[in-house]
Amino acid sequence: MPKSNQTESQRFKWVHTLSLVLAVVSHPAFYTLYISFIFYNSLVSPIITIVIILLFSLLIPAALPKLIHNDFFLKDRRKRPRVLIMTAISYAICLVLLRQCVWVTELSFAIKLIYLLLTTQSLCLLFAAYISLYYKISLHGIGLGAILFMPIAVIWLEPSYFSSFNWVLYYGIGLPYVLLVSLQRVSTKAHNVGQILAGMGLVLVCQMMGIILAEQFIWR
């Protein structure tokens, strides 16, 4: 193989590896844990909070595909509904336990954001479970949509952040990140563009629904 072709092949392999790593870390299962670490010092009982989140929003959901179908990746959409419903239940349990075990006199921005994220994720999973009966919606698309639309939730929770939020930096990093992971999912034929966009659209709808539900029932 000519040297130029070898260099191009190595470069493509490096980009593919990077996008694969980004695809893993951008899975929505990690988001609540990320938020808990980012706002660690703002949490009333950070250790208890992180243990509950780690168990019910990451470890149990990660084990469910193997336990139910003996298949970690669930490439067959027909295997997804049962796992997604059980995962949504696990997220709901996580939310209930946080409300019961992490006692606070006043809900901080961090706690509100965690509650909203768990509510939105539960809604997304329930809708995705139904959609998966007919269509292979991208769960990574849901995670990427959360990256794109997270500022909406942040500004909704704390309007004063609108003027101080660094929009250029956030989307200057976020948009290439979303594009790279999307290309990885399409290039590996895990999903097509429509399935990824459907996931992004779903998280926007569920986030707005989550805000309404949280305001009425969860943040009170």
Coordinates of N, CA, C and O in Angstrom, one line a residue, residues 65 69 71-84 132-137 139 189-191:
P65 N -29.9 -5.2 29.8 CA -29.9 -5.9 28.5 C -29.3 -7.3 28.6 O -29.8 -8.2 28.0
H69 N -32.0 -10.1 27.9 CA -31.9 -10.7 26.6 C -30.5 -11.3 26.3 O -30.2 -11.8 25.2
D71 N -27.9 -9.7 25.8 CA -27.4 -9.0 24.7 C -27.2 -7.5 25.2 O -28.1 -6.8 25.4
F72 N -25.9 -7.1 25.3 CA -25.6 -5.8 25.8 C -26.0 -4.7 24.8 O -26.3 -3.5 25.2
F73 N -26.0 -4.9 23.5 CA -26.1 -3.9 22.5 C -27.5 -3.6 22.0 O -27.8 -2.6 21.5
L74 N -28.3 -4.6 22.0 CA -29.7 -4.5 21.6 C -29.9 -3.9 20.2 O -30.6 -2.9 20.0
K75 N -29.1 -4.4 19.3 CA -29.2 -3.9 17.9 C -30.6 -4.2 17.3 O -31.0 -3.5 16.4
D76 N -31.2 -5.3 17.7 CA -32.5 -5.6 17.3 C -33.5 -4.8 18.1 O -33.7 -4.9 19.3
R77 N -34.2 -3.8 17.4 CA -35.2 -2.9 18.1 C -36.3 -3.7 18.8 O -36.8 -3.2 19.8
R78 N -36.6 -4.9 18.4 CA -37.7 -5.7 19.0 C -37.3 -6.1 20.4 O -38.2 -6.4 21.2
K79 N -36.0 -6.1 20.7 CA -35.5 -6.4 22.1 C -35.6 -5.2 23.0 O -35.4 -5.4 24.2
R80 N -35.7 -4.0 22.5 CA -35.6 -2.8 23.3 C -36.7 -2.5 24.2 O -36.4 -2.0 25.4
P81 N -38.0 -2.6 23.8 CA -39.1 -2.1 24.7 C -39.0 -2.5 26.1 O -39.1 -1.7 27.0
R82 N -38.9 -3.8 26.4 CA -38.9 -4.3 27.8 C -37.7 -3.7 28.6 O -37.9 -3.3 29.7
V83 N -36.6 -3.7 28.0 CA -35.4 -3.2 28.6 C -35.6 -1.7 28.9 O -35.3 -1.2 30.0
L84 N -36.1 -0.9 28.0 CA -36.3 0.5 28.1 C -37.3 0.8 29.2 O -37.1 1.8 30.0
S132 N -39.9 2.0 19.5 CA -39.1 0.9 19.1 C -39.9 -0.3 18.6 O -39.3 -1.2 18.0
L133 N -41.2 -0.3 18.9 CA -42.0 -1.4 18.4 C -42.1 -1.3 16.9 O -42.4 -2.3 16.2
Y134 N -41.9 0.0 16.4 CA -42.1 0.2 14.9 C -40.9 0.8 14.2 O -40.8 0.8 13.0
Y135 N -40.0 1.4 15.0 CA -38.9 2.2 14.4 C -37.7 2.2 15.4 O -37.9 2.3 16.6
K136 N -36.5 2.0 14.8 CA -35.3 2.0 15.6 C -34.7 3.4 15.9 O -33.8 3.8 15.3
I137 N -35.3 4.0 16.9 CA -34.9 5.4 17.3 C -33.5 5.3 18.0 O -33.2 4.3 18.6
L139 N -30.8 5.9 20.7 CA -30.7 6.3 22.0 C -29.5 7.3 22.2 O -29.5 8.2 23.0
K189 N -23.1 2.0 10.7 CA -24.5 1.5 10.4 C -25.3 1.1 11.6 O -26.2 0.3 11.5
A190 N -24.9 1.7 12.7 CA -25.7 1.5 13.9 C -27.1 2.2 13.8 O -28.1 1.7 14.3
H191 N -27.1 3.3 13.1 CA -28.3 4.1 12.9 C -28.1 4.9 11.6 O -27.0 5.1 11.1

